[in-house]
Coordinates of C-alpha atoms in Angstrom, one line a residue:
X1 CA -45.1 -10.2 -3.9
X2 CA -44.7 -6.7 -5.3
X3 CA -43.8 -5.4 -1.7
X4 CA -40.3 -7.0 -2.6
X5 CA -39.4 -4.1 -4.2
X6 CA -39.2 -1.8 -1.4
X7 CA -38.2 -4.4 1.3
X8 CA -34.5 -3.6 0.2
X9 CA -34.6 0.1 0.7
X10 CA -36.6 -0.3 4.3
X11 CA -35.3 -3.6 5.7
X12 CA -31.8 -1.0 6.5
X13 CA -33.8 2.0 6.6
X14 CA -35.5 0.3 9.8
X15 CA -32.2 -1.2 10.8
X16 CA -30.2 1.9 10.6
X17 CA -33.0 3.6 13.0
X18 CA -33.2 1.0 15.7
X19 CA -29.3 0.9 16.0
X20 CA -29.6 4.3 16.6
X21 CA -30.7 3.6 20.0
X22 CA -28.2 0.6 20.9
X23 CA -24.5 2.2 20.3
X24 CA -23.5 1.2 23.8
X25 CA -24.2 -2.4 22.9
X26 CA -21.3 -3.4 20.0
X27 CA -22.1 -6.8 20.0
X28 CA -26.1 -6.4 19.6
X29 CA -25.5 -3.6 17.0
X30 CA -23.1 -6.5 15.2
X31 CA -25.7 -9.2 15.4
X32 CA -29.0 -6.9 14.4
X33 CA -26.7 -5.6 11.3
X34 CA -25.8 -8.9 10.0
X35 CA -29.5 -10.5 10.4
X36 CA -30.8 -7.6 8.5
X37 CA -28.4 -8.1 5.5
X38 CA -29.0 -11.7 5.7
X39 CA -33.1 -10.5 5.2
X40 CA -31.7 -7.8 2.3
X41 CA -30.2 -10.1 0.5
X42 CA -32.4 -13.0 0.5
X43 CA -35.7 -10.9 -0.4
X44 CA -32.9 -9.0 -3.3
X45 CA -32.4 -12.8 -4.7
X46 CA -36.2 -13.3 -4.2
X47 CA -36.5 -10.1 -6.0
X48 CA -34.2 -11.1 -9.0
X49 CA -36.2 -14.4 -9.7
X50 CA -39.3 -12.7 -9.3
X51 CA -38.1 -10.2 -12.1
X52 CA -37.2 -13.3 -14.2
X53 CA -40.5 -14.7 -14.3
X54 CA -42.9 -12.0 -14.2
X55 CA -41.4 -9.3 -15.6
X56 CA -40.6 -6.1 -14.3
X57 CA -41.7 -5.1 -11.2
X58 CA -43.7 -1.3 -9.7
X59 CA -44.8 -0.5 -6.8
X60 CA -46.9 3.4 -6.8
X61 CA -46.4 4.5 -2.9
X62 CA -49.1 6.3 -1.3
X63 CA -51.5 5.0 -4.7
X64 CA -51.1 7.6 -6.7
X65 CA -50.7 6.4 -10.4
X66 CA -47.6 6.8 -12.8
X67 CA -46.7 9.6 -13.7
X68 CA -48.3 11.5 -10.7
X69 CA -47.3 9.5 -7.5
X70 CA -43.7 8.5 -6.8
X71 CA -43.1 5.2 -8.5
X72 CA -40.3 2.1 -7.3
X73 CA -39.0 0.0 -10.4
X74 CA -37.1 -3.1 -10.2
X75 CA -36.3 -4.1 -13.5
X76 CA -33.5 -6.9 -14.2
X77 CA -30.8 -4.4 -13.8
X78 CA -32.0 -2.7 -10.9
X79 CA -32.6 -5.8 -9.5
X80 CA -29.3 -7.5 -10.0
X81 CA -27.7 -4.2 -8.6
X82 CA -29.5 -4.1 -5.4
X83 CA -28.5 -7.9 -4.9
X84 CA -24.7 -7.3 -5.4
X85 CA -24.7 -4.3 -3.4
X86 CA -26.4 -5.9 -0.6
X87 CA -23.6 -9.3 -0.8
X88 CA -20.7 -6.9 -0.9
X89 CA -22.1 -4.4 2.1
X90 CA -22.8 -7.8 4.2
X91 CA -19.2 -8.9 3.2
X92 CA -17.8 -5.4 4.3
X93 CA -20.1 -5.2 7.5
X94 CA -18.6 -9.0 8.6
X95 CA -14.9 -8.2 7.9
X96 CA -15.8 -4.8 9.7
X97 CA -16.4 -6.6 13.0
X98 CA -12.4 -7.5 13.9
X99 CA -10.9 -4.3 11.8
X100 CA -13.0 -1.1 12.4
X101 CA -12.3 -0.8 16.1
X102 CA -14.8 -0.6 19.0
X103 CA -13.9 3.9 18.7
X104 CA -15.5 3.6 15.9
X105 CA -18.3 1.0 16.3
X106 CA -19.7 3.4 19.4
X107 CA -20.0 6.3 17.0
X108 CA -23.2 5.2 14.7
X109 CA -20.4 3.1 12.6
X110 CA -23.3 0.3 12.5
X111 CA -26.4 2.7 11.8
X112 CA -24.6 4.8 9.0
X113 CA -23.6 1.4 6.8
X114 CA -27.3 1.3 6.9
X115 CA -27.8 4.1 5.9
X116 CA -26.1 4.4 2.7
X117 CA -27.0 1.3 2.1
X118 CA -30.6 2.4 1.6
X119 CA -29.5 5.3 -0.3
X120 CA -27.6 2.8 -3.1
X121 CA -30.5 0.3 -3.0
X122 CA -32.9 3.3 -3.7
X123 CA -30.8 4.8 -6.3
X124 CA -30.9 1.3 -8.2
X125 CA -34.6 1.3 -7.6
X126 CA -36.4 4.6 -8.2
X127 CA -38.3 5.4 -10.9
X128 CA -38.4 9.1 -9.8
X129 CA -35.6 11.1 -11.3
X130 CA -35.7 14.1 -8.3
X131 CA -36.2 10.7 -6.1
X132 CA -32.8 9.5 -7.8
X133 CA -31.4 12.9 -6.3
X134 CA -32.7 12.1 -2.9
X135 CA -31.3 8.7 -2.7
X136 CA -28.0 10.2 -4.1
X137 CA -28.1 12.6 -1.1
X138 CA -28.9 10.2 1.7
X139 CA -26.0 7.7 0.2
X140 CA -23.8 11.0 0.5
X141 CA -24.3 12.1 3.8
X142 CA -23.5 9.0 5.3
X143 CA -20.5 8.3 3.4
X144 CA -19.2 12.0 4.6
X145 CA -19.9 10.6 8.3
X146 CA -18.2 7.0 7.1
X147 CA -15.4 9.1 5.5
X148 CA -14.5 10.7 8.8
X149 CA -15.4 8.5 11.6
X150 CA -12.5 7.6 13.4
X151 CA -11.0 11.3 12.8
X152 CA -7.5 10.6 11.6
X153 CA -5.8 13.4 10.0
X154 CA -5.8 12.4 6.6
X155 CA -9.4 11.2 6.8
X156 CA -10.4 14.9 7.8
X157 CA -8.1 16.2 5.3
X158 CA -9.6 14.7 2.4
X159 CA -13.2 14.6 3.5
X160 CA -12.8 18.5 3.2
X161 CA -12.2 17.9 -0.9
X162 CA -14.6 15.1 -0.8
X163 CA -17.9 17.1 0.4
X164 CA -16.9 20.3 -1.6
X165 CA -17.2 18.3 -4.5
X166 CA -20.5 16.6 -3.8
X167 CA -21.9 19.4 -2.6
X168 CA -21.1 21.0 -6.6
X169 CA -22.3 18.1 -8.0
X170 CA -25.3 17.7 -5.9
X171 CA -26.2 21.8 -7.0
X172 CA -26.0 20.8 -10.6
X173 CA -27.7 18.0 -10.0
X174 CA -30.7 19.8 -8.5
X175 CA -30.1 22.7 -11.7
X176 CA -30.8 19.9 -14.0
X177 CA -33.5 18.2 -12.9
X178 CA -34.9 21.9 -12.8
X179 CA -34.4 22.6 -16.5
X180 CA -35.3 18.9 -17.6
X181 CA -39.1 19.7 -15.7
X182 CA -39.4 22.8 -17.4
X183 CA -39.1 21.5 -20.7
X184 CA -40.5 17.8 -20.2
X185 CA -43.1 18.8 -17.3
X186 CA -42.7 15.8 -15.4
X187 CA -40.5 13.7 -13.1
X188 CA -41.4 10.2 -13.6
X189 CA -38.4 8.5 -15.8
X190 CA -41.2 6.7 -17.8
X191 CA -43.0 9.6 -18.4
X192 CA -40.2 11.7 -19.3
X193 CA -38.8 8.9 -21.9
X194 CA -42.1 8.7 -23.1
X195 CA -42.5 12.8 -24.1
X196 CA -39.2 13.3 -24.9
X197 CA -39.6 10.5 -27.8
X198 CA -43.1 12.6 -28.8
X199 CA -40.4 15.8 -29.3
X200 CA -37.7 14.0 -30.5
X201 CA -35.1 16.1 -28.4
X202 CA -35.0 18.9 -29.7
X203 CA -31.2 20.7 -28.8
X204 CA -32.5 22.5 -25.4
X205 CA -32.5 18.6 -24.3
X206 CA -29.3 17.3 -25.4
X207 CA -28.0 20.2 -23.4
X208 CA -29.6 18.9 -20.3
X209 CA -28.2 15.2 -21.8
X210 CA -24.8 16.7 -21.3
X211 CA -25.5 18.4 -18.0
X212 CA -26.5 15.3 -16.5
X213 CA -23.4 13.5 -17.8
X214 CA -21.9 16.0 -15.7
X215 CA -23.2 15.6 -13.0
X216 CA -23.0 11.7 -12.8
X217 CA -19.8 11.7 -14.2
X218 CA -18.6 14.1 -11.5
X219 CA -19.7 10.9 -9.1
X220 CA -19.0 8.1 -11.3
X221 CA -15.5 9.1 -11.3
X222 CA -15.0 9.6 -15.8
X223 CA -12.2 12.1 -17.0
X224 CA -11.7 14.7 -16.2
X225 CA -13.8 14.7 -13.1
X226 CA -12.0 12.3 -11.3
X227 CA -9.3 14.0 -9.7
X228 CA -10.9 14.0 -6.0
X229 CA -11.1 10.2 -6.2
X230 CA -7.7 8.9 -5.4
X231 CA -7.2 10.8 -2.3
X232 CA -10.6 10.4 -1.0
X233 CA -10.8 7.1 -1.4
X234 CA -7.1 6.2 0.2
X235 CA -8.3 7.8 3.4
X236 CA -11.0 5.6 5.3
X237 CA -10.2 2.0 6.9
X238 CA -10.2 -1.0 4.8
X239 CA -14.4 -2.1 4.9
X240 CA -15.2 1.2 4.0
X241 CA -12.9 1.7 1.1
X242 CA -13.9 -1.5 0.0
X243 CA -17.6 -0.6 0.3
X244 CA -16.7 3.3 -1.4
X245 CA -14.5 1.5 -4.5
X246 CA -17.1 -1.6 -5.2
X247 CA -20.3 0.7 -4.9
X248 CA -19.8 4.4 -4.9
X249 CA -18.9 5.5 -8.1
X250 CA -21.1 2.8 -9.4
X251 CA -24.4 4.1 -8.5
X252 CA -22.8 7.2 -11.1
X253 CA -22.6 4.6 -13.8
X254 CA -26.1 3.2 -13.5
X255 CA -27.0 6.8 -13.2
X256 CA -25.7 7.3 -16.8
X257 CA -26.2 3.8 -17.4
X258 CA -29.7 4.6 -16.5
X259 CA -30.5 8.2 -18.0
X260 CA -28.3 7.7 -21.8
X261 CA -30.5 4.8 -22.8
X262 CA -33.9 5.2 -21.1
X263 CA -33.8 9.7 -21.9
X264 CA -31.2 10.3 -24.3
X265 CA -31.0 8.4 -27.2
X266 CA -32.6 9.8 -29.9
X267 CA -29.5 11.9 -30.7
X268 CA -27.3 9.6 -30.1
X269 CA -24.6 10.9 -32.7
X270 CA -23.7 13.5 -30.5
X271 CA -23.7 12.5 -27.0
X272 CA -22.7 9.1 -26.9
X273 CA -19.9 10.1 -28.8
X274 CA -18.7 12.5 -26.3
X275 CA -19.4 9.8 -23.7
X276 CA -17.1 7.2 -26.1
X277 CA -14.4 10.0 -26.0
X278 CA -14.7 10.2 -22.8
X279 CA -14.8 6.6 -21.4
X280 CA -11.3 5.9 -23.7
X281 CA -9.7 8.5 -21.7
X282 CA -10.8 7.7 -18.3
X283 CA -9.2 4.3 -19.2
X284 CA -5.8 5.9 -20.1
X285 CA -5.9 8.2 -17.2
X286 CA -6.6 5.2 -14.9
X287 CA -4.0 3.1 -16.4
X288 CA -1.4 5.8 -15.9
X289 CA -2.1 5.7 -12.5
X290 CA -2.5 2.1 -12.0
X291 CA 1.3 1.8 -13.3
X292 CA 2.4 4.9 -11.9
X293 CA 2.0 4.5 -8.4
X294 CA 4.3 2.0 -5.7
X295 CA 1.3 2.0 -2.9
X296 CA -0.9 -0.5 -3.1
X297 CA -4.7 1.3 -2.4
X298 CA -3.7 4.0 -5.2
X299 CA -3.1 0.9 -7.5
X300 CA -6.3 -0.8 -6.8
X301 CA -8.0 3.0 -6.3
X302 CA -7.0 3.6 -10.5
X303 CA -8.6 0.1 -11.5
X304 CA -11.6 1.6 -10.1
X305 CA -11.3 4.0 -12.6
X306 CA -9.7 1.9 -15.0
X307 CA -13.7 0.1 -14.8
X308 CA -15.7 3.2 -15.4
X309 CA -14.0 3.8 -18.3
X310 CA -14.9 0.4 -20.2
X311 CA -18.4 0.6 -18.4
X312 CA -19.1 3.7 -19.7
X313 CA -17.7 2.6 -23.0
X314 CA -20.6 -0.2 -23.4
X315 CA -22.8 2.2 -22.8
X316 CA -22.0 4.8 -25.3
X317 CA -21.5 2.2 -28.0
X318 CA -25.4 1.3 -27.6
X319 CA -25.7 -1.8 -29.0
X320 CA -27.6 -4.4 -27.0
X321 CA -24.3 -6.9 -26.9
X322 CA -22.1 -3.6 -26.0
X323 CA -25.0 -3.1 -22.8
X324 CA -24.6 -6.9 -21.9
X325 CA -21.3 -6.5 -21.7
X326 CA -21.5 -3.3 -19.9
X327 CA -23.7 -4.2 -17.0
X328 CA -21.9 -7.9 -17.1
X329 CA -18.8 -6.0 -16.4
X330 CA -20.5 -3.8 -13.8
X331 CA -21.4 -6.3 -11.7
X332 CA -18.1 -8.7 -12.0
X333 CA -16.1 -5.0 -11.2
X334 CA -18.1 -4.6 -8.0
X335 CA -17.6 -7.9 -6.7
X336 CA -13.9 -8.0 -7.3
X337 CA -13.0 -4.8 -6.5
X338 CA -14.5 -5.4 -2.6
X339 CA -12.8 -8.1 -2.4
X340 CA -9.1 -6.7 -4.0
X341 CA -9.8 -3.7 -1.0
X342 CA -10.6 -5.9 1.4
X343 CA -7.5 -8.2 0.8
X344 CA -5.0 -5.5 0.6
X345 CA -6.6 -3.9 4.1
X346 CA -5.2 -7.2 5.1
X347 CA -1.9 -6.8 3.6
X348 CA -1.7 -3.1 5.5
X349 CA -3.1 -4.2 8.5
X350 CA 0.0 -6.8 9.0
X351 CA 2.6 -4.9 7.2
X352 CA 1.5 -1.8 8.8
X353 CA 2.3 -0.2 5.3
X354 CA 0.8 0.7 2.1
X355 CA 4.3 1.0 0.1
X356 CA 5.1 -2.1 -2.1
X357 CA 9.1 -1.1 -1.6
X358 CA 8.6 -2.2 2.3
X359 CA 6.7 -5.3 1.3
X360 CA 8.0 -9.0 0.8
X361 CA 8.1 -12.4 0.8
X362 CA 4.4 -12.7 2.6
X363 CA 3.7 -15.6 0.7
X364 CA 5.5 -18.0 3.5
X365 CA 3.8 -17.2 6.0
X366 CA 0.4 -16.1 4.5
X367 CA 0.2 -18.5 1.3
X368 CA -3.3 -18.6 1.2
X369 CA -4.2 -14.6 1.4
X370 CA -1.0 -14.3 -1.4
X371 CA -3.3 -17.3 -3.8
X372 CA -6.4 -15.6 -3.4
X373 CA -4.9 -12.5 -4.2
X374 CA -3.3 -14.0 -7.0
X375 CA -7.0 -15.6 -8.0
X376 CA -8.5 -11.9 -7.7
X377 CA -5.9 -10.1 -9.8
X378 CA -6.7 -12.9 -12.7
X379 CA -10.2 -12.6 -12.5
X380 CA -10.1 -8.5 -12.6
X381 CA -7.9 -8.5 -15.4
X382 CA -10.4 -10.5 -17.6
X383 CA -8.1 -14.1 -17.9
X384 CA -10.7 -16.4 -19.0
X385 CA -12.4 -18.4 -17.6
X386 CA -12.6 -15.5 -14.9
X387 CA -15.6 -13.1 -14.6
X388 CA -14.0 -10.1 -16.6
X389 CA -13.2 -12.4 -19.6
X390 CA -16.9 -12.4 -20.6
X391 CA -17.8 -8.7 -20.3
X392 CA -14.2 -7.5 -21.6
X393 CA -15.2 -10.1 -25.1
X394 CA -18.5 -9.0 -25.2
X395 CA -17.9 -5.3 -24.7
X396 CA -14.7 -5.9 -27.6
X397 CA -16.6 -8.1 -30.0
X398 CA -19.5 -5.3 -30.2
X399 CA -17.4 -1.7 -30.5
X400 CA -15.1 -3.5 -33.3
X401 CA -19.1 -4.6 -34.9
X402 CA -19.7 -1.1 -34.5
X403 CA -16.7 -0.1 -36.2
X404 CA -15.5 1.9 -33.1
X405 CA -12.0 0.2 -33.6
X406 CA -9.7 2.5 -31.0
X407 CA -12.0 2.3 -28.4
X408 CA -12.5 -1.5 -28.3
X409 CA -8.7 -1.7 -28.8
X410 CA -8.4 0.4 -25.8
X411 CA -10.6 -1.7 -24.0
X412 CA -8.8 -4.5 -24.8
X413 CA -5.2 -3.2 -23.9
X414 CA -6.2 -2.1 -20.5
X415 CA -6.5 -6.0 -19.9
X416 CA -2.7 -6.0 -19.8
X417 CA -2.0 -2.9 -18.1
X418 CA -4.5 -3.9 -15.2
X419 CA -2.8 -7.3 -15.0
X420 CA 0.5 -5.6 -14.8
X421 CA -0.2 -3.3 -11.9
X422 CA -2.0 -5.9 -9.6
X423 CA 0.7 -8.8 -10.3
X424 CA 3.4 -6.1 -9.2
X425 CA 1.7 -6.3 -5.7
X426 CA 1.6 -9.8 -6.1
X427 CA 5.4 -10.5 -7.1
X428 CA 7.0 -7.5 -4.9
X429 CA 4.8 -8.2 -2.2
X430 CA 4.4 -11.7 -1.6
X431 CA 7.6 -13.0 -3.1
X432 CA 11.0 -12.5 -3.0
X433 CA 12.7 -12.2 1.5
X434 CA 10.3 -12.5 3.9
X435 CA 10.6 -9.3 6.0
X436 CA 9.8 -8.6 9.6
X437 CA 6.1 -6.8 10.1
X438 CA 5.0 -5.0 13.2
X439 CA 1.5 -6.5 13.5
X440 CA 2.3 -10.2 13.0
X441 CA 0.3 -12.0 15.0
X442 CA -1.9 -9.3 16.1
X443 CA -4.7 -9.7 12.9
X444 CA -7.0 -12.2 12.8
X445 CA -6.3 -13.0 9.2
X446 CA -8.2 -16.2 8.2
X447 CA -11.0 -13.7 10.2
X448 CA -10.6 -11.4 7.4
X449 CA -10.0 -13.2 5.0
X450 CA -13.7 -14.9 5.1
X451 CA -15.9 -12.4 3.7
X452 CA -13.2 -11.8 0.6
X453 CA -12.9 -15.5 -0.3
X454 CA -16.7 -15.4 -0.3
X455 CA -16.5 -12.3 -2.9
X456 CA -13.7 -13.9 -4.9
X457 CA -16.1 -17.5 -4.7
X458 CA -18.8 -16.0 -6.2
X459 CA -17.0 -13.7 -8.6
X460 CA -15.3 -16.9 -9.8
X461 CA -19.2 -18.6 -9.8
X462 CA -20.3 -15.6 -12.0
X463 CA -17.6 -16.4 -14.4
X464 CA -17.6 -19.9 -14.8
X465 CA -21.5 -20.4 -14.9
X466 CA -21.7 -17.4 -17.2
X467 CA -24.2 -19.4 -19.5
X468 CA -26.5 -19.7 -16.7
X469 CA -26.0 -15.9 -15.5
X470 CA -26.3 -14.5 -19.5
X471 CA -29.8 -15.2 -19.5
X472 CA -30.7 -12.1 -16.0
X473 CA -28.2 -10.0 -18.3
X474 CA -29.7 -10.2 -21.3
X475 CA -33.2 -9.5 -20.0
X476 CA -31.3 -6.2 -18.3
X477 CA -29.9 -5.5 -21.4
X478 CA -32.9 -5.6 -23.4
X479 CA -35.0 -3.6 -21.1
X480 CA -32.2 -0.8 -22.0
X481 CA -32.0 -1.5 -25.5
X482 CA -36.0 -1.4 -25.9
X483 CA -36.9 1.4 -23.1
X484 CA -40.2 0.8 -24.5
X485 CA -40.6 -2.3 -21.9
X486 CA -40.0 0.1 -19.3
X487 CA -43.0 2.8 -20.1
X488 CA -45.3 0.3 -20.5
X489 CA -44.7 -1.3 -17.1
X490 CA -44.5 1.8 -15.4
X491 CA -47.2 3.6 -17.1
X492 CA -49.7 0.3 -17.7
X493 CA -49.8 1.2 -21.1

């Protein structure tokens, strides 16, 4: 049963190799791709329960013991990540099938997805913190190849800022990991936890606490190291936006996620306040953009960062209600955001525009992609009984507990401001005359539409049966809150 643990990283690792070989064959590449997420995300849910029942979960490759050997570790988070990721990269593959275009689909399209799909899944999973770096790189590379496949002009624009960016980050990332050996003397996340709580980090490693906030804030998208996000993310097709905005920038937060409560939280004064000051203003900087902007990806591209911020928020409140809420919130922003990219690649796909001001009155003859978006845009916003009520409460309730009063009431005002700018797409663009669109007729919408009412479906699942769900988030939770469960099931103390 242990081998669970790795079959997510190697399942598309395998996958991504063999359709290597086949890029003449679309249809065969389509058909291998979707039975090996079908196998990802059943042994992920196999996974999950496993987790639940037996605790958390190691695997030492090649037999070399913790702290020595490279060590997997699914925990309940980990575990719950590498499941969503895999049901949103098997909703994106599917609607990829009648929207990338066979150009693309003979160009590895197929054996990249698979590719950074092992990357995320091994980020979640790792227990290694250079192997965290690896991961990183292999989920980079192939979204540099996903960000310019197809070679449009804008894509090659922005891929430019896109990979000069990474490449920085990825540097530092390498720098800091350097200096965090030299003082700790090991790589093993355990291990490091373990001998940083013998020194009591000392100053040298709250420095490094801040470099690697840095560096995972650089690709988690926080203020003020966001700036290449909006244009690199309006540039691909809609599937791999979709897959970029729901997962990308997430694998920063669970970086930090990760790292601030499992490393650095003995001084916790210091740099989780920096992190709170931090989170509040990536929330006002998304917001501003959110309500800013008349084109409809640059919208739903500031909610993305709109979502790091009150992520990030949980985190560097550090109470274990403030981390349920934070990694409750996680996963309901992944879901929904897919599916909010993938219905607006609809809306541009027919409209053959991303401006809301040549948009209107789709409702008539696309009433049910104008309800579902109207279902996603309540559910992201946080209107009960929708998903993003119970992390929003949870993630309020504890920063006004903690007395950290303007940042929960931040938190709490974005609520509005994110219902605001998604129901403007919904009232300018699906109300109001029905125009004349040059692709009418020519996209298979209810197609499309599939693998985002199966994102909004379970989004709106995770919501309602919250009660069930809170028991797998509070386990994740307290594994954070108590990183002593961690050492001991890595190290077999």
């Amino acid at each position: 049963m242990i081998n669970l643990l790795i079959l997510p990283i190697i399942i598309p690792l395998f996958t991504a190799i063999l359709l290597i070989f086949l890029t003449k064959y679309i249809v065969l590449q389509r058909w291998i791709s979707g039975l090996s997420m079908i196998g990802t995300i059943s042994a992920s849910i196999i996974l999950i329960q496993t987790v639940h029942t037996d605790g958390i979960q190691t695997l030492n490759l090649g037999s070399w013991p913790a702290p020595f050997g490279i060590t997997l570790v699914s925990d309940m988070l980990s575990a719950l990540l590498v499941a969503t990721s895999s049901i949103i990269a098997f909703c994106c593959l599917i609607y990829s099938f009648r929207s990338i275009g066979e150009g693309r689909e003979k160009f590895y399209y197929y054996s990249v997805f698979q590719f950074l799909l092992v990357g995320i899944n091994g980020a979640f999973t790792t227990g290694d913190i250079f192997n965290l770096f690896v991961f990183f790189e292999v989920m980079l590379m192939s979204s540099y190849v996903l960000m310019v496949i197809g070679g449009t002009k804008i894509q090659l624009r922005e891929s430019i800022k896109y990979i000069l960016v990474n490449v920085i980050s990825s540097a530092l990332f390498v720098i800091t990991v350097a200096y965090l050996y030299s003082v700790i003397g090991s790589l093993n996340m355990a291990d490091i936890s373990r001998k940083i709580t013998e020194i009591n980090q000392p100053g040298i490693v709250t420095v490094i606490a801040i470099l690697f906030l840095i560096v995972f804030g650089l690709k988690g998208a926080i203020f003020p190291l966001y700036f290449w996000l909006p244009g690199s993310y309006y540039a691909p097709p809609a599937p791999i936006m979709a897959l970029f905005g729901a997962l990308l920038t997430k694998v920063g937060v669970y970086s930090i996620l990760r790292t601030y409560t499992l490393f650095f939280y003995h001084d916790t004064g210091y740099t989780h306040q920096i992190l709170m000051v931090l989170a509040i203003l990536t929330i006002l900087a998304g917001i501003i953009g959110a309500i800013a902007y008349e084109d409809i990806k640059k919208i739903i591209i500031y909610n993305i960062i709109i979502a790091v911020g009150i992520i990030t928020f949980g985190i560097s409140v550090m109470t274990e209600e403030s981390l349920t809420g934070s990694v409750f919130y996680l996963i309901h922003d992944m879901l929904l955001k897919a599916a909010m990219f993938l219905l607006i690649g609809i809306i541009i796909a027919i409209t053959g525009t991303s401006r809301l001001s040549n948009i209107s009155g789709m409702i008539k003859r696309y009433p049910l992609l104008g309800w579902m978006f109207f279902l996603a845009s309540l559910s992201l916003a946080g209107i009960p009984p929708f998903s993003g009520f119970v992390g929003k409460l949870l993630l309020v309730k504890s920063g006004f507990a903690a007395g950290h009063y303007i940042g929960a009431a931040v938190v709490l005002m974005s609520s509005l401001f994110v219902l605001y700018s998604v129901m403007k797409i919904f009232i300018n663009g699906f109300w109001g005359v029905p125009k004349e669109f040059p692709n009418e007729g020519k996209v298979p919408v209810y197609m499309l539409l599939a693998p985002a009412g199966l994102l909004i479906a379970i989004g709106i699942t995770y919501g309602i049966g919250a009660e069930f769900v809170h028991s797998y988030i509070s386990q994740a939770a307290e594994v954070l809150k108590n990183p002593a469960l961690y050492i001991d099931a890595v190290l077999k103390e």
